[in-house]
Amino acid sequence: MNEAAFDMKLFESYKPGLTSYCYRMLGSIDDADDAVQETYIRAWQSWDRFRQDSSIKTWIYRIASNLCLDKLRQAKRRTLPVDLSDPAVKIVEPNETLPDSSWIWPSPEFGENPEDALVRKDTLQFCFIALLQTLPPRQRAVLILRDVFEWSSKQIAETLGMSPAAANSALQRARETMDRTRLRSDEFSKMDVNPDQNLLSRYVEAFEQFDIQALVSLFHEEGCMSMPPFAMWISGQEDLSAFFALTRWHCEGSKFLPTTVNGGYPALAQYVPGKETSVLVPWGIHVIEEKDNRIFHVQNFINAKLFSRLGLPEQIDR
């Protein structure tokens, strides 16, 4: 075999699953895309050394796994604001940010792939991605391959360069850690049930009119809002009202476009007034979770790069 014989179409067929796997491993779609691209380059370069002692799929996932494990050895744990600190005591305009590498970010769809039907959508919830980040990297890989992708112990062992017994031991430890770890995001996450479309429409209407009273009335009494890359997050209707009043200057005049994230979950893309008076520019992706038919948690992912990744326009007319 030689480099010219590398089957690009075959690799493309694996790409959605690979991206999905790397996203769960790394918590960032940008990092996942980089890992998949590097996997392609390494697979192409080493194609003539592939000995067929395992399937091509296992071999490619082995390359991707090693890349992810290398990245994670040098990385700090990604998290969500609600798991990083308690809610703000004093309501001020947020100013403390952490690097993008600190946070878990939403992902777009990974592409059409028959295997996607076998992959549990609940494992794309932000609370699950946050839990995964608490695991040592190799245990994380074992758990994803077994409990999400439903691979056999033999496949996992071949992919990760370990014995089936070691893979089963790592899986047991990973499950025990997942079971006993308590994160606030797990309590707040209601992504397993899509938010009511009427509630979303009322949220958009109240926000675009910037009617603070109407907006806050949509929140559960324990409702909250988080805004990575800002570490600060707000909890409770009174504090939310104070926060919206403080940020009126920035958010008034916003418009929303519908989108989806993390396996098709409904989200809202917020555009805000920019320097040019005729257009609005990207600001944040609002992911809304509800409880008792009211808004329980708004995760506003403030990252303009997400808009192009989600296929959203770079600007819209006012």
PDB file of C-alpha atoms in Angstrom:
ATOM      1  CA  MET A   1       0.000   0.000   0.000  1.00  0.00           C
ATOM      2  CA  ASN A   2       1.086   3.615  -0.476  1.00  0.00           C
ATOM      3  CA  GLU A   3      -0.097   7.096   0.386  1.00  0.00           C
ATOM      4  CA  ALA A   4      -1.848   7.469  -2.971  1.00  0.00           C
ATOM      5  CA  ALA A   5      -4.017   4.450  -2.189  1.00  0.00           C
ATOM      6  CA  PHE A   6      -5.479   6.001   0.968  1.00  0.00           C
ATOM      7  CA  ASP A   7      -9.272   5.932   0.624  1.00  0.00           C
ATOM      8  CA  MET A   8     -10.510   9.482   1.205  1.00  0.00           C
ATOM      9  CA  LYS A   9     -14.153   8.452   0.762  1.00  0.00           C
ATOM     10  CA  LEU A  10     -13.776   5.813   3.463  1.00  0.00           C
ATOM     11  CA  PHE A  11     -12.259   8.340   5.834  1.00  0.00           C
ATOM     12  CA  GLU A  12     -15.093  10.784   5.091  1.00  0.00           C
ATOM     13  CA  SER A  13     -17.586   8.086   6.067  1.00  0.00           C
ATOM     14  CA  TYR A  14     -15.912   7.878   9.482  1.00  0.00           C
ATOM     15  CA  LYS A  15     -15.596  11.653   9.921  1.00  0.00           C
ATOM     16  CA  PRO A  16     -18.977  12.381  11.609  1.00  0.00           C
ATOM     17  CA  GLY A  17     -18.413   9.658  14.198  1.00  0.00           C
ATOM     18  CA  LEU A  18     -14.802  10.708  14.733  1.00  0.00           C
ATOM     19  CA  THR A  19     -15.815  14.333  15.255  1.00  0.00           C
ATOM     20  CA  SER A  20     -18.543  13.253  17.662  1.00  0.00           C
ATOM     21  CA  TYR A  21     -16.032  11.132  19.598  1.00  0.00           C
ATOM     22  CA  CYS A  22     -13.371  13.857  19.717  1.00  0.00           C
ATOM     23  CA  TYR A  23     -15.936  16.474  20.805  1.00  0.00           C
ATOM     24  CA  ARG A  24     -16.961  14.363  23.782  1.00  0.00           C
ATOM     25  CA  MET A  25     -13.293  13.779  24.614  1.00  0.00           C
ATOM     26  CA  LEU A  26     -12.200  17.410  24.319  1.00  0.00           C
ATOM     27  CA  GLY A  27     -15.339  19.492  25.049  1.00  0.00           C
ATOM     28  CA  SER A  28     -14.689  21.859  22.122  1.00  0.00           C
ATOM     29  CA  ILE A  29     -15.788  21.539  18.508  1.00  0.00           C
ATOM     30  CA  ASP A  30     -12.744  23.532  17.351  1.00  0.00           C
ATOM     31  CA  ASP A  31     -10.395  21.142  19.150  1.00  0.00           C
ATOM     32  CA  ALA A  32     -12.398  18.182  17.823  1.00  0.00           C
ATOM     33  CA  ASP A  33     -12.110  19.432  14.240  1.00  0.00           C
ATOM     34  CA  ASP A  34      -8.374  19.964  14.675  1.00  0.00           C
ATOM     35  CA  ALA A  35      -7.996  16.426  16.028  1.00  0.00           C
ATOM     36  CA  VAL A  36      -9.970  14.921  13.124  1.00  0.00           C
ATOM     37  CA  GLN A  37      -7.949  16.880  10.561  1.00  0.00           C
ATOM     38  CA  GLU A  38      -4.703  15.747  12.178  1.00  0.00           C
ATOM     39  CA  THR A  39      -6.044  12.183  12.246  1.00  0.00           C
ATOM     40  CA  TYR A  40      -6.581  12.352   8.491  1.00  0.00           C
ATOM     41  CA  ILE A  41      -3.054  13.674   7.903  1.00  0.00           C
ATOM     42  CA  ARG A  42      -1.451  11.002  10.093  1.00  0.00           C
ATOM     43  CA  ALA A  43      -3.557   8.212   8.588  1.00  0.00           C
ATOM     44  CA  TRP A  44      -2.649   9.315   5.065  1.00  0.00           C
ATOM     45  CA  GLN A  45       1.046   9.579   5.920  1.00  0.00           C
ATOM     46  CA  SER A  46       1.187   6.163   7.623  1.00  0.00           C
ATOM     47  CA  TRP A  47      -1.179   4.288   5.304  1.00  0.00           C
ATOM     48  CA  ASP A  48       1.680   2.232   3.844  1.00  0.00           C
ATOM     49  CA  ARG A  49       2.498   1.000   7.364  1.00  0.00           C
ATOM     50  CA  PHE A  50      -1.034  -0.186   8.144  1.00  0.00           C
ATOM     51  CA  ARG A  51      -0.644  -3.944   8.696  1.00  0.00           C
ATOM     52  CA  GLN A  52      -4.352  -4.857   8.745  1.00  0.00           C
ATOM     53  CA  ASP A  53      -3.955  -6.569  12.127  1.00  0.00           C
ATOM     54  CA  SER A  54      -7.103  -4.647  13.081  1.00  0.00           C
ATOM     55  CA  SER A  55      -9.936  -3.062  11.118  1.00  0.00           C
ATOM     56  CA  ILE A  56      -9.327   0.247   9.329  1.00  0.00           C
ATOM     57  CA  LYS A  57     -11.935   1.832  11.592  1.00  0.00           C
ATOM     58  CA  THR A  58     -10.158   0.678  14.756  1.00  0.00           C
ATOM     59  CA  TRP A  59      -6.838   1.887  13.344  1.00  0.00           C
ATOM     60  CA  ILE A  60      -8.226   5.343  12.535  1.00  0.00           C
ATOM     61  CA  TYR A  61      -9.879   5.664  15.948  1.00  0.00           C
ATOM     62  CA  ARG A  62      -6.558   4.629  17.518  1.00  0.00           C
ATOM     63  CA  ILE A  63      -4.880   7.582  15.807  1.00  0.00           C
ATOM     64  CA  ALA A  64      -7.676   9.949  16.905  1.00  0.00           C
ATOM     65  CA  SER A  65      -7.584   8.612  20.475  1.00  0.00           C
ATOM     66  CA  ASN A  66      -3.840   9.106  20.762  1.00  0.00           C
ATOM     67  CA  LEU A  67      -4.184  12.661  19.482  1.00  0.00           C
ATOM     68  CA  CYS A  68      -6.928  13.422  22.016  1.00  0.00           C
ATOM     69  CA  LEU A  69      -4.941  11.850  24.862  1.00  0.00           C
ATOM     70  CA  ASP A  70      -1.902  13.926  23.893  1.00  0.00           C
ATOM     71  CA  LYS A  71      -4.004  17.114  23.877  1.00  0.00           C
ATOM     72  CA  LEU A  72      -5.541  16.287  27.254  1.00  0.00           C
ATOM     73  CA  ARG A  73      -2.163  15.696  28.923  1.00  0.00           C
ATOM     74  CA  GLN A  74      -1.406  19.362  28.341  1.00  0.00           C
ATOM     75  CA  ALA A  75      -4.883  20.762  28.998  1.00  0.00           C
ATOM     76  CA  LYS A  76      -6.769  21.882  32.071  1.00  0.00           C
ATOM     77  CA  ARG A  77     -10.244  20.528  32.677  1.00  0.00           C
ATOM     78  CA  ARG A  78     -12.976  22.303  30.735  1.00  0.00           C
ATOM     79  CA  THR A  79     -16.059  23.246  32.721  1.00  0.00           C
ATOM     80  CA  LEU A  80     -19.260  25.332  32.836  1.00  0.00           C
ATOM     81  CA  PRO A  81     -19.727  28.501  34.933  1.00  0.00           C
ATOM     82  CA  VAL A  82     -22.281  26.883  37.254  1.00  0.00           C
ATOM     83  CA  ASP A  83     -19.750  24.163  38.112  1.00  0.00           C
ATOM     84  CA  LEU A  84     -16.892  26.602  38.603  1.00  0.00           C
ATOM     85  CA  SER A  85     -18.297  28.876  41.316  1.00  0.00           C
ATOM     86  CA  ASP A  86     -21.355  29.922  43.270  1.00  0.00           C
ATOM     87  CA  PRO A  87     -23.770  32.463  41.748  1.00  0.00           C
ATOM     88  CA  ALA A  88     -22.848  36.139  41.912  1.00  0.00           C
ATOM     89  CA  VAL A  89     -23.485  37.792  45.268  1.00  0.00           C
ATOM     90  CA  LYS A  90     -23.151  41.321  43.921  1.00  0.00           C
ATOM     91  CA  ILE A  91     -24.786  42.066  40.590  1.00  0.00           C
ATOM     92  CA  VAL A  92     -22.405  44.028  38.391  1.00  0.00           C
ATOM     93  CA  GLU A  93     -21.590  44.001  34.704  1.00  0.00           C
ATOM     94  CA  PRO A  94     -19.398  40.947  34.125  1.00  0.00           C
ATOM     95  CA  ASN A  95     -15.772  41.648  33.338  1.00  0.00           C
ATOM     96  CA  GLU A  96     -13.766  38.613  34.471  1.00  0.00           C
ATOM     97  CA  THR A  97     -13.331  36.165  31.621  1.00  0.00           C
ATOM     98  CA  LEU A  98     -11.380  32.945  31.361  1.00  0.00           C
ATOM     99  CA  PRO A  99      -9.692  31.689  28.167  1.00  0.00           C
ATOM    100  CA  ASP A 100     -11.824  29.818  25.645  1.00  0.00           C
ATOM    101  CA  SER A 101      -9.877  26.695  26.581  1.00  0.00           C
ATOM    102  CA  SER A 102     -11.484  26.815  30.047  1.00  0.00           C
ATOM    103  CA  TRP A 103     -15.018  26.210  28.831  1.00  0.00           C
ATOM    104  CA  ILE A 104     -17.201  23.567  27.256  1.00  0.00           C
ATOM    105  CA  TRP A 105     -18.718  24.937  24.024  1.00  0.00           C
ATOM    106  CA  PRO A 106     -21.719  23.855  21.924  1.00  0.00           C
ATOM    107  CA  SER A 107     -21.316  21.794  18.787  1.00  0.00           C
ATOM    108  CA  PRO A 108     -23.174  21.758  15.469  1.00  0.00           C
ATOM    109  CA  GLU A 109     -24.488  18.584  13.861  1.00  0.00           C
ATOM    110  CA  PHE A 110     -21.689  16.171  13.003  1.00  0.00           C
ATOM    111  CA  GLY A 111     -23.104  15.127   9.637  1.00  0.00           C
ATOM    112  CA  GLU A 112     -25.241  12.378   8.224  1.00  0.00           C
ATOM    113  CA  ASN A 113     -24.102   8.972   9.370  1.00  0.00           C
ATOM    114  CA  PRO A 114     -26.139   5.779   9.919  1.00  0.00           C
ATOM    115  CA  GLU A 115     -24.150   5.145  13.111  1.00  0.00           C
ATOM    116  CA  ASP A 116     -25.561   8.361  14.616  1.00  0.00           C
ATOM    117  CA  ALA A 117     -28.847   6.548  15.187  1.00  0.00           C
ATOM    118  CA  LEU A 118     -27.028   4.197  17.553  1.00  0.00           C
ATOM    119  CA  VAL A 119     -25.327   6.968  19.536  1.00  0.00           C
ATOM    120  CA  ARG A 120     -27.256   8.234  22.534  1.00  0.00           C
ATOM    121  CA  LYS A 121     -28.270  11.872  22.082  1.00  0.00           C
ATOM    122  CA  ASP A 122     -28.344  12.416  25.852  1.00  0.00           C
ATOM    123  CA  THR A 123     -24.565  12.013  25.844  1.00  0.00           C
ATOM    124  CA  LEU A 124     -24.377  15.380  24.075  1.00  0.00           C
ATOM    125  CA  GLN A 125     -26.021  17.207  26.970  1.00  0.00           C
ATOM    126  CA  PHE A 126     -23.702  19.808  28.455  1.00  0.00           C
ATOM    127  CA  CYS A 127     -23.982  18.191  31.881  1.00  0.00           C
ATOM    128  CA  PHE A 128     -22.752  14.869  30.437  1.00  0.00           C
ATOM    129  CA  ILE A 129     -19.867  16.549  28.610  1.00  0.00           C
ATOM    130  CA  ALA A 130     -18.996  18.308  31.893  1.00  0.00           C
ATOM    131  CA  LEU A 131     -19.028  14.992  33.757  1.00  0.00           C
ATOM    132  CA  LEU A 132     -16.760  13.428  31.157  1.00  0.00           C
ATOM    133  CA  GLN A 133     -14.196  16.156  31.782  1.00  0.00           C
ATOM    134  CA  THR A 134     -13.842  14.978  35.398  1.00  0.00           C
ATOM    135  CA  LEU A 135     -12.472  11.611  34.243  1.00  0.00           C
ATOM    136  CA  PRO A 136      -8.813  10.828  33.584  1.00  0.00           C
ATOM    137  CA  PRO A 137      -8.339  10.939  29.770  1.00  0.00           C
ATOM    138  CA  ARG A 138      -7.934   7.197  29.184  1.00  0.00           C
ATOM    139  CA  GLN A 139     -10.950   6.333  31.346  1.00  0.00           C
ATOM    140  CA  ARG A 140     -12.883   8.987  29.443  1.00  0.00           C
ATOM    141  CA  ALA A 141     -12.006   7.339  26.128  1.00  0.00           C
ATOM    142  CA  VAL A 142     -13.019   3.881  27.397  1.00  0.00           C
ATOM    143  CA  LEU A 143     -16.351   5.103  28.722  1.00  0.00           C
ATOM    144  CA  ILE A 144     -17.221   6.994  25.527  1.00  0.00           C
ATOM    145  CA  LEU A 145     -16.348   4.051  23.289  1.00  0.00           C
ATOM    146  CA  ARG A 146     -18.278   1.565  25.455  1.00  0.00           C
ATOM    147  CA  ASP A 147     -21.285   3.448  26.848  1.00  0.00           C
ATOM    148  CA  VAL A 148     -21.821   5.920  23.990  1.00  0.00           C
ATOM    149  CA  PHE A 149     -20.619   4.072  20.880  1.00  0.00           C
ATOM    150  CA  GLU A 150     -21.280   0.585  22.291  1.00  0.00           C
ATOM    151  CA  TRP A 151     -17.966  -0.908  21.194  1.00  0.00           C
ATOM    152  CA  SER A 152     -16.821  -4.254  22.533  1.00  0.00           C
ATOM    153  CA  SER A 153     -14.051  -4.551  25.113  1.00  0.00           C
ATOM    154  CA  LYS A 154     -11.888  -6.145  22.418  1.00  0.00           C
ATOM    155  CA  GLN A 155     -12.363  -3.205  20.025  1.00  0.00           C
ATOM    156  CA  ILE A 156     -11.654  -0.709  22.800  1.00  0.00           C
ATOM    157  CA  ALA A 157      -8.536  -2.586  23.890  1.00  0.00           C
ATOM    158  CA  GLU A 158      -7.203  -2.628  20.317  1.00  0.00           C
ATOM    159  CA  THR A 159      -7.964   1.061  19.878  1.00  0.00           C
ATOM    160  CA  LEU A 160      -6.341   2.206  23.109  1.00  0.00           C
ATOM    161  CA  GLY A 161      -3.443  -0.249  23.207  1.00  0.00           C
ATOM    162  CA  MET A 162      -4.499  -2.078  26.361  1.00  0.00           C
ATOM    163  CA  SER A 163      -5.775  -5.513  27.307  1.00  0.00           C
ATOM    164  CA  PRO A 164      -9.529  -6.229  27.411  1.00  0.00           C
ATOM    165  CA  ALA A 165      -9.206  -6.759  31.184  1.00  0.00           C
ATOM    166  CA  ALA A 166      -7.565  -3.351  31.595  1.00  0.00           C
ATOM    167  CA  ALA A 167     -10.275  -1.773  29.440  1.00  0.00           C
ATOM    168  CA  ASN A 168     -13.015  -3.336  31.600  1.00  0.00           C
ATOM    169  CA  SER A 169     -11.259  -2.168  34.776  1.00  0.00           C
ATOM    170  CA  ALA A 170     -10.953   1.383  33.420  1.00  0.00           C
ATOM    171  CA  LEU A 171     -14.633   1.317  32.422  1.00  0.00           C
ATOM    172  CA  GLN A 172     -15.694   0.253  35.917  1.00  0.00           C
ATOM    173  CA  ARG A 173     -13.660   3.037  37.535  1.00  0.00           C
ATOM    174  CA  ALA A 174     -15.020   5.597  35.076  1.00  0.00           C
ATOM    175  CA  ARG A 175     -18.635   4.569  35.746  1.00  0.00           C
ATOM    176  CA  GLU A 176     -18.070   4.743  39.501  1.00  0.00           C
ATOM    177  CA  THR A 177     -16.636   8.250  39.188  1.00  0.00           C
ATOM    178  CA  MET A 178     -19.524   9.385  36.974  1.00  0.00           C
ATOM    179  CA  ASP A 179     -22.048   7.964  39.439  1.00  0.00           C
ATOM    180  CA  ARG A 180     -20.607   9.669  42.502  1.00  0.00           C
ATOM    181  CA  THR A 181     -19.592  13.021  40.974  1.00  0.00           C
ATOM    182  CA  ARG A 182     -22.082  15.746  41.759  1.00  0.00           C
ATOM    183  CA  LEU A 183     -22.032  18.795  39.479  1.00  0.00           C
ATOM    184  CA  ARG A 184     -24.454  21.682  39.667  1.00  0.00           C
ATOM    185  CA  SER A 185     -24.878  21.549  35.880  1.00  0.00           C
ATOM    186  CA  ASP A 186     -26.382  18.073  36.258  1.00  0.00           C
ATOM    187  CA  GLU A 187     -29.063  19.510  38.543  1.00  0.00           C
ATOM    188  CA  PHE A 188     -29.731  22.397  36.152  1.00  0.00           C
ATOM    189  CA  SER A 189     -29.766  20.440  32.912  1.00  0.00           C
ATOM    190  CA  LYS A 190     -33.140  19.660  31.396  1.00  0.00           C
ATOM    191  CA  MET A 191     -31.878  19.174  27.833  1.00  0.00           C
ATOM    192  CA  ASP A 192     -33.413  15.716  27.617  1.00  0.00           C
ATOM    193  CA  VAL A 193     -36.738  17.470  27.003  1.00  0.00           C
ATOM    194  CA  ASN A 194     -36.895  20.102  24.270  1.00  0.00           C
ATOM    195  CA  PRO A 195     -38.076  23.490  25.549  1.00  0.00           C
ATOM    196  CA  ASP A 196     -41.643  24.496  24.784  1.00  0.00           C
ATOM    197  CA  GLN A 197     -41.729  26.447  21.504  1.00  0.00           C
ATOM    198  CA  ASN A 198     -44.233  28.906  22.931  1.00  0.00           C
ATOM    199  CA  LEU A 199     -41.869  29.599  25.833  1.00  0.00           C
ATOM    200  CA  LEU A 200     -39.008  30.189  23.388  1.00  0.00           C
ATOM    201  CA  SER A 201     -41.170  32.564  21.343  1.00  0.00           C
ATOM    202  CA  ARG A 202     -42.125  34.538  24.444  1.00  0.00           C
ATOM    203  CA  TYR A 203     -38.469  34.716  25.471  1.00  0.00           C
ATOM    204  CA  VAL A 204     -37.502  36.073  22.042  1.00  0.00           C
ATOM    205  CA  GLU A 205     -40.334  38.622  22.074  1.00  0.00           C
ATOM    206  CA  ALA A 206     -39.550  39.870  25.609  1.00  0.00           C
ATOM    207  CA  PHE A 207     -35.795  40.030  24.904  1.00  0.00           C
ATOM    208  CA  GLU A 208     -36.112  41.782  21.547  1.00  0.00           C
ATOM    209  CA  GLN A 209     -38.436  44.353  23.094  1.00  0.00           C
ATOM    210  CA  PHE A 210     -36.169  44.311  26.135  1.00  0.00           C
ATOM    211  CA  ASP A 211     -39.163  44.267  28.448  1.00  0.00           C
ATOM    212  CA  ILE A 212     -37.339  43.265  31.626  1.00  0.00           C
ATOM    213  CA  GLN A 213     -40.467  42.556  33.645  1.00  0.00           C
ATOM    214  CA  ALA A 214     -41.884  40.294  30.944  1.00  0.00           C
ATOM    215  CA  LEU A 215     -38.496  38.635  30.471  1.00  0.00           C
ATOM    216  CA  VAL A 216     -37.907  37.869  34.142  1.00  0.00           C
ATOM    217  CA  SER A 217     -41.475  36.608  34.574  1.00  0.00           C
ATOM    218  CA  LEU A 218     -40.614  33.753  32.209  1.00  0.00           C
ATOM    219  CA  PHE A 219     -37.951  32.427  34.587  1.00  0.00           C
ATOM    220  CA  HIS A 220     -38.518  29.875  37.304  1.00  0.00           C
ATOM    221  CA  GLU A 221     -38.080  31.407  40.757  1.00  0.00           C
ATOM    222  CA  GLU A 222     -34.787  29.500  40.965  1.00  0.00           C
ATOM    223  CA  GLY A 223     -33.898  30.292  37.351  1.00  0.00           C
ATOM    224  CA  CYS A 224     -30.412  31.346  36.351  1.00  0.00           C
ATOM    225  CA  MET A 225     -28.241  32.583  33.500  1.00  0.00           C
ATOM    226  CA  SER A 226     -24.601  31.780  32.736  1.00  0.00           C
ATOM    227  CA  MET A 227     -22.413  33.408  30.089  1.00  0.00           C
ATOM    228  CA  PRO A 228     -19.077  31.759  29.278  1.00  0.00           C
ATOM    229  CA  PRO A 229     -16.366  33.054  28.838  1.00  0.00           C
ATOM    230  CA  PHE A 230     -17.531  35.136  31.845  1.00  0.00           C
ATOM    231  CA  ALA A 231     -17.095  33.215  35.079  1.00  0.00           C
ATOM    232  CA  MET A 232     -19.959  35.131  36.724  1.00  0.00           C
ATOM    233  CA  TRP A 233     -23.463  33.684  36.623  1.00  0.00           C
ATOM    234  CA  ILE A 234     -26.803  34.965  37.959  1.00  0.00           C
ATOM    235  CA  SER A 235     -29.442  33.129  39.985  1.00  0.00           C
ATOM    236  CA  GLY A 236     -32.937  34.177  41.063  1.00  0.00           C
ATOM    237  CA  GLN A 237     -35.499  36.517  39.525  1.00  0.00           C
ATOM    238  CA  GLU A 238     -34.461  39.576  41.557  1.00  0.00           C
ATOM    239  CA  ASP A 239     -30.824  39.316  40.555  1.00  0.00           C
ATOM    240  CA  LEU A 240     -31.747  38.552  36.953  1.00  0.00           C
ATOM    241  CA  SER A 241     -33.852  41.720  36.848  1.00  0.00           C
ATOM    242  CA  ALA A 242     -30.948  43.764  38.205  1.00  0.00           C
ATOM    243  CA  PHE A 243     -28.565  42.188  35.722  1.00  0.00           C
ATOM    244  CA  PHE A 244     -30.780  42.860  32.709  1.00  0.00           C
ATOM    245  CA  ALA A 245     -31.138  46.490  33.812  1.00  0.00           C
ATOM    246  CA  LEU A 246     -27.345  46.838  33.993  1.00  0.00           C
ATOM    247  CA  THR A 247     -26.799  45.332  30.543  1.00  0.00           C
ATOM    248  CA  ARG A 248     -29.660  47.107  28.761  1.00  0.00           C
ATOM    249  CA  TRP A 249     -27.182  49.388  26.946  1.00  0.00           C
ATOM    250  CA  HIS A 250     -25.600  46.372  25.261  1.00  0.00           C
ATOM    251  CA  CYS A 251     -28.565  44.076  24.668  1.00  0.00           C
ATOM    252  CA  GLU A 252     -31.332  46.488  23.709  1.00  0.00           C
ATOM    253  CA  GLY A 253     -32.032  46.187  20.006  1.00  0.00           C
ATOM    254  CA  SER A 254     -31.016  42.524  19.840  1.00  0.00           C
ATOM    255  CA  LYS A 255     -32.562  40.069  17.404  1.00  0.00           C
ATOM    256  CA  PHE A 256     -32.548  36.270  17.443  1.00  0.00           C
ATOM    257  CA  LEU A 257     -32.300  33.558  14.816  1.00  0.00           C
ATOM    258  CA  PRO A 258     -33.234  29.945  15.598  1.00  0.00           C
ATOM    259  CA  THR A 259     -30.552  27.280  15.458  1.00  0.00           C
ATOM    260  CA  THR A 260     -29.754  23.904  17.014  1.00  0.00           C
ATOM    261  CA  VAL A 261     -26.805  22.572  19.022  1.00  0.00           C
ATOM    262  CA  ASN A 262     -25.545  19.293  20.493  1.00  0.00           C
ATOM    263  CA  GLY A 263     -27.616  16.764  18.643  1.00  0.00           C
ATOM    264  CA  GLY A 264     -30.455  18.977  17.446  1.00  0.00           C
ATOM    265  CA  TYR A 265     -31.393  20.751  20.682  1.00  0.00           C
ATOM    266  CA  PRO A 266     -33.158  24.101  19.933  1.00  0.00           C
ATOM    267  CA  ALA A 267     -31.106  27.235  20.587  1.00  0.00           C
ATOM    268  CA  LEU A 268     -31.267  30.953  19.807  1.00  0.00           C
ATOM    269  CA  ALA A 269     -28.517  32.994  18.166  1.00  0.00           C
ATOM    270  CA  GLN A 270     -28.380  36.542  19.535  1.00  0.00           C
ATOM    271  CA  TYR A 271     -27.254  39.434  17.343  1.00  0.00           C
ATOM    272  CA  VAL A 272     -26.551  42.811  18.934  1.00  0.00           C
ATOM    273  CA  PRO A 273     -26.030  46.368  17.615  1.00  0.00           C
ATOM    274  CA  GLY A 274     -22.531  46.843  16.232  1.00  0.00           C
ATOM    275  CA  LYS A 275     -20.485  49.788  15.027  1.00  0.00           C
ATOM    276  CA  GLU A 276     -22.457  50.034  11.789  1.00  0.00           C
ATOM    277  CA  THR A 277     -25.937  51.352  12.443  1.00  0.00           C
ATOM    278  CA  SER A 278     -27.579  49.271   9.717  1.00  0.00           C
ATOM    279  CA  VAL A 279     -26.561  45.794  10.899  1.00  0.00           C
ATOM    280  CA  LEU A 280     -26.474  43.559  13.940  1.00  0.00           C
ATOM    281  CA  VAL A 281     -23.471  41.358  14.732  1.00  0.00           C
ATOM    282  CA  PRO A 282     -23.056  37.952  16.459  1.00  0.00           C
ATOM    283  CA  TRP A 283     -22.963  37.873  20.236  1.00  0.00           C
ATOM    284  CA  GLY A 284     -24.130  34.667  21.945  1.00  0.00           C
ATOM    285  CA  ILE A 285     -25.876  31.327  21.502  1.00  0.00           C
ATOM    286  CA  HIS A 286     -28.707  30.965  24.062  1.00  0.00           C
ATOM    287  CA  VAL A 287     -29.457  27.407  25.125  1.00  0.00           C
ATOM    288  CA  ILE A 288     -32.627  27.384  27.214  1.00  0.00           C
ATOM    289  CA  GLU A 289     -33.613  24.648  29.631  1.00  0.00           C
ATOM    290  CA  GLU A 290     -36.960  24.623  31.381  1.00  0.00           C
ATOM    291  CA  LYS A 291     -38.551  23.367  34.560  1.00  0.00           C
ATOM    292  CA  ASP A 292     -42.257  23.434  35.419  1.00  0.00           C
ATOM    293  CA  ASN A 293     -42.963  25.171  32.077  1.00  0.00           C
ATOM    294  CA  ARG A 294     -40.682  28.066  32.943  1.00  0.00           C
ATOM    295  CA  ILE A 295     -37.078  28.922  32.109  1.00  0.00           C
ATOM    296  CA  PHE A 296     -34.724  27.230  34.532  1.00  0.00           C
ATOM    297  CA  HIS A 297     -31.326  27.890  32.985  1.00  0.00           C
ATOM    298  CA  VAL A 298     -30.176  30.046  30.078  1.00  0.00           C
ATOM    299  CA  GLN A 299     -26.656  29.205  28.976  1.00  0.00           C
ATOM    300  CA  ASN A 300     -25.553  32.109  26.790  1.00  0.00           C
ATOM    301  CA  PHE A 301     -22.365  30.959  25.065  1.00  0.00           C
ATOM    302  CA  ILE A 302     -20.706  34.233  24.091  1.00  0.00           C
ATOM    303  CA  ASN A 303     -18.399  33.263  21.269  1.00  0.00           C
ATOM    304  CA  ALA A 304     -18.781  34.805  17.810  1.00  0.00           C
ATOM    305  CA  LYS A 305     -16.805  31.946  16.218  1.00  0.00           C
ATOM    306  CA  LEU A 306     -19.701  29.599  17.000  1.00  0.00           C
ATOM    307  CA  PHE A 307     -21.970  31.395  14.531  1.00  0.00           C
ATOM    308  CA  SER A 308     -20.113  30.331  11.392  1.00  0.00           C
ATOM    309  CA  ARG A 309     -19.724  26.813  12.804  1.00  0.00           C
ATOM    310  CA  LEU A 310     -23.506  26.643  13.197  1.00  0.00           C
ATOM    311  CA  GLY A 311     -24.073  27.935   9.655  1.00  0.00           C
ATOM    312  CA  LEU A 312     -25.361  31.311  10.850  1.00  0.00           C
ATOM    313  CA  PRO A 313     -24.826  34.611   8.984  1.00  0.00           C
ATOM    314  CA  GLU A 314     -21.974  36.950   9.922  1.00  0.00           C
ATOM    315  CA  GLN A 315     -24.438  39.815  10.338  1.00  0.00           C
ATOM    316  CA  ILE A 316     -28.143  40.585   9.908  1.00  0.00           C
ATOM    317  CA  ASP A 317     -30.054  43.757   9.079  1.00  0.00           C
ATOM    318  CA  ARG A 318     -31.521  45.756  11.907  1.00  0.00           C
TER     319      ARG A 318
END
